Short mmCIF file of C-alpha atoms in Angstrom, two decimals:
data_model
loop_
_atom_site.label_atom_id
_atom_site.label_comp_id
_atom_site.label_asym_id
_atom_site.label_seq_id
_atom_site.Cartn_x
_atom_site.Cartn_y
_atom_site.Cartn_z
CA MET A 1 -3.25 6.43 -36.62
CA ALA A 2 -2.92 3.29 -34.47
CA PHE A 3 0.64 4.11 -33.50
CA LEU A 4 -0.31 7.46 -31.97
CA GLY A 5 -3.15 5.74 -30.15
CA SER A 6 -0.58 3.46 -28.49
CA LEU A 7 1.30 6.51 -27.26
CA ASP A 8 -1.97 7.94 -25.88
CA ILE A 9 -2.69 4.71 -23.98
CA ALA A 10 0.77 4.63 -22.37
CA ALA A 11 0.58 8.34 -21.55
CA SER A 12 -2.83 7.91 -19.88
CA GLY A 13 -1.39 5.10 -17.74
CA ILE A 14 1.54 7.30 -16.73
CA THR A 15 -0.81 10.12 -15.74
CA ALA A 16 -3.16 7.84 -13.78
CA GLN A 17 -0.35 6.15 -11.85
CA LYS A 18 1.22 9.52 -11.02
CA LYS A 19 -2.08 10.66 -9.52
CA ARG A 20 -2.29 7.38 -7.59
CA MET A 21 1.21 7.98 -6.17
CA ASP A 22 0.22 11.54 -5.20
CA VAL A 23 -2.78 10.20 -3.24
CA ILE A 24 -0.62 7.55 -1.54
CA SER A 25 1.89 10.26 -0.56
CA GLU A 26 -0.94 12.33 0.92
CA ASN A 27 -2.06 9.32 2.97
CA ILE A 28 1.44 8.71 4.33
CA VAL A 29 1.95 12.37 5.21
CA ASN A 30 -1.37 12.51 7.09
CA ARG A 31 -1.12 9.21 9.00
CA GLU A 32 -0.81 11.14 12.29
CA THR A 33 -3.40 13.86 11.54
CA THR A 34 -6.13 13.71 14.16
CA ARG A 35 -7.92 16.96 13.28
CA THR A 36 -8.93 18.04 9.76
CA ALA A 37 -10.92 20.99 8.41
CA GLU A 38 -13.94 18.68 8.02
CA GLY A 39 -13.62 17.62 11.66
CA GLY A 40 -12.23 14.38 13.01
CA PRO A 41 -9.17 12.44 11.94
CA TYR A 42 -7.87 12.18 8.39
CA ARG A 43 -9.45 9.41 6.30
CA ARG A 44 -7.35 7.34 3.93
CA LYS A 45 -8.00 8.15 0.27
CA LEU A 46 -8.09 5.70 -2.63
CA THR A 47 -7.99 6.24 -6.39
CA VAL A 48 -10.61 4.63 -8.61
CA PHE A 49 -9.54 4.02 -12.19
CA GLN A 50 -11.82 3.92 -15.21
CA GLU A 51 -11.20 2.68 -18.71
CA ILE A 52 -11.21 5.28 -21.46
CA PRO A 53 -13.08 3.41 -24.18
CA SER A 54 -11.60 3.56 -27.64
CA GLN A 55 -13.80 4.76 -30.46
CA SER A 56 -14.37 2.60 -33.49
CA ARG A 57 -12.97 3.82 -36.80
CA PHE A 58 -16.47 4.72 -37.92
CA ALA A 59 -17.20 6.76 -34.78
CA SER A 60 -13.83 8.45 -35.01
CA ARG A 61 -14.37 9.33 -38.67
CA LEU A 62 -17.90 10.59 -38.00
CA LYS A 63 -16.64 12.81 -35.20
CA SER A 64 -13.79 14.01 -37.40
CA GLU A 65 -16.14 15.00 -40.20
CA SER A 66 -18.63 16.71 -37.88
CA LEU A 67 -15.90 18.81 -36.27
CA ARG A 68 -13.97 19.39 -39.47
CA TYR A 69 -14.58 23.12 -39.76
CA ARG A 70 -15.05 23.93 -36.09
CA GLU A 71 -12.11 22.39 -34.26
CA LYS A 72 -9.46 19.75 -34.55
CA SER A 73 -10.65 16.21 -33.83
CA SER A 74 -9.32 14.35 -30.81
CA ALA A 75 -10.37 10.74 -31.31
CA SER A 76 -10.08 8.57 -28.23
CA HIS A 77 -7.74 5.61 -28.54
CA GLY A 78 -8.44 4.11 -25.13
CA GLY A 79 -6.42 4.00 -21.96
CA VAL A 80 -7.15 4.65 -18.32
CA MET A 81 -8.00 7.64 -16.16
CA VAL A 82 -8.69 8.40 -12.51
CA ARG A 83 -12.48 8.47 -12.25
CA GLU A 84 -12.58 9.67 -8.65
CA ILE A 85 -10.78 9.76 -5.36
CA ILE A 86 -12.79 8.17 -2.57
CA GLU A 87 -12.35 7.97 1.19
CA ASP A 88 -11.73 4.59 2.81
CA GLN A 89 -14.66 3.98 5.15
CA SER A 90 -12.84 1.51 7.41
CA GLU A 91 -12.79 2.19 11.15
CA MET A 92 -10.42 4.69 12.71
CA ILE A 93 -7.76 3.32 15.05
CA PRO A 94 -8.23 4.11 18.76
CA VAL A 95 -4.96 4.82 20.56
CA TYR A 96 -4.72 5.37 24.30
CA ASP A 97 -3.04 8.73 24.91
CA PRO A 98 -4.81 10.75 27.63
CA ASN A 99 -2.37 13.68 27.24
CA HIS A 100 -3.24 14.21 23.56
CA PRO A 101 -5.39 17.34 22.94
CA ASP A 102 -7.88 15.29 20.85
CA ALA A 103 -8.31 12.51 23.42
CA ASN A 104 -11.86 11.69 24.49
CA GLU A 105 -12.97 11.47 28.13
CA GLU A 106 -11.66 7.87 28.32
CA GLY A 107 -8.20 8.94 27.09
CA TYR A 108 -8.46 7.49 23.56
CA VAL A 109 -7.46 9.39 20.42
CA MET A 110 -8.98 8.31 17.12
CA MET A 111 -6.08 7.99 14.68
CA PRO A 112 -6.42 7.91 10.88
CA ASN A 113 -7.18 4.60 9.16
CA VAL A 114 -3.84 4.74 7.31
CA ASP A 115 -1.68 1.61 7.48
CA ASN A 116 1.88 2.48 6.48
CA THR A 117 2.54 -1.06 5.20
CA LYS A 118 -0.50 -0.97 2.89
CA GLU A 119 0.54 2.42 1.60
CA MET A 120 4.09 1.26 0.85
CA VAL A 121 2.79 -1.83 -1.00
CA ASP A 122 0.39 0.36 -3.00
CA ALA A 123 3.23 2.79 -3.74
CA MET A 124 5.44 -0.03 -5.04
CA ALA A 125 2.61 -1.33 -7.27
CA ALA A 126 1.92 2.17 -8.62
CA SER A 127 5.63 2.73 -9.21
CA ARG A 128 5.96 -0.56 -11.12
CA SER A 129 2.93 0.29 -13.26
CA TYR A 130 4.34 3.76 -13.91
CA GLU A 131 7.67 2.23 -14.98
CA ALA A 132 5.91 -0.28 -17.25
CA ASN A 133 4.06 2.52 -19.01
CA ILE A 134 7.29 4.52 -19.39
CA THR A 135 8.97 1.44 -20.89
CA ALA A 136 6.10 0.92 -23.33
CA PHE A 137 6.16 4.60 -24.29
CA ASN A 138 9.93 4.52 -24.88
CA ALA A 139 9.66 1.32 -26.93
CA MET A 140 7.05 2.93 -29.19
CA LYS A 141 9.22 6.02 -29.51
CA ALA A 142 12.19 3.86 -30.54
CA ILE A 143 10.03 2.09 -33.13
CA ALA A 144 8.97 5.45 -34.57
CA LEU A 145 12.59 6.59 -34.83
CA LYS A 146 13.56 3.37 -36.61
CA ALA A 147 10.63 3.80 -39.01
CA LEU A 148 11.83 7.33 -39.79
CA GLU A 149 15.35 6.04 -40.45
CA ILE A 150 13.99 3.42 -42.84
CA GLY A 151 12.05 6.12 -44.68
CA LYS A 152 15.21 8.14 -45.44
#
C-alpha cells in the first residue's frame, strides 16, 4: 500500500537523522580527547547516508509470492539509511601546552579535528531534518485518521 510506504520513508528519515545527531554528540563530547584506545587523539566522525531503493510493484509482488508460505513479506518502499560512519581525515590541531601529559618534545599537543561551530551547524541541520520527517509522519497519520472517519 502506497500510504504505508510513505510512513516507512518518513520513519527511515527519522532513524537516520537520530543516528546523525548521536554521532555529532559523540564528536562534541570528545573534542578535548587527546588519547583514545586506538592511540592518538579522537578523530571526528561523519555519517554517510544511502538511499533505500523502492521496489517496483512487480518486484514486490514476486517477492511476496516467493515468500508466501515461509515468512511475511517486507517490501521496500524507499527512504534513507546510514550506510556507514567514517572518520574525518583532516589534520589534527596542534596546540602549544608543554605541561599536558600528551605533549611532544616541542610542547605541542595534537588536539582532535573537531570544530565546535561545524558540529553545531550540523546538529541544527540534522534537527531540522528530523523535525521535517516528524511533521510528514504526523501529517500522514492525520490523513489516515480522517480516512477512517470517512469510512464510518
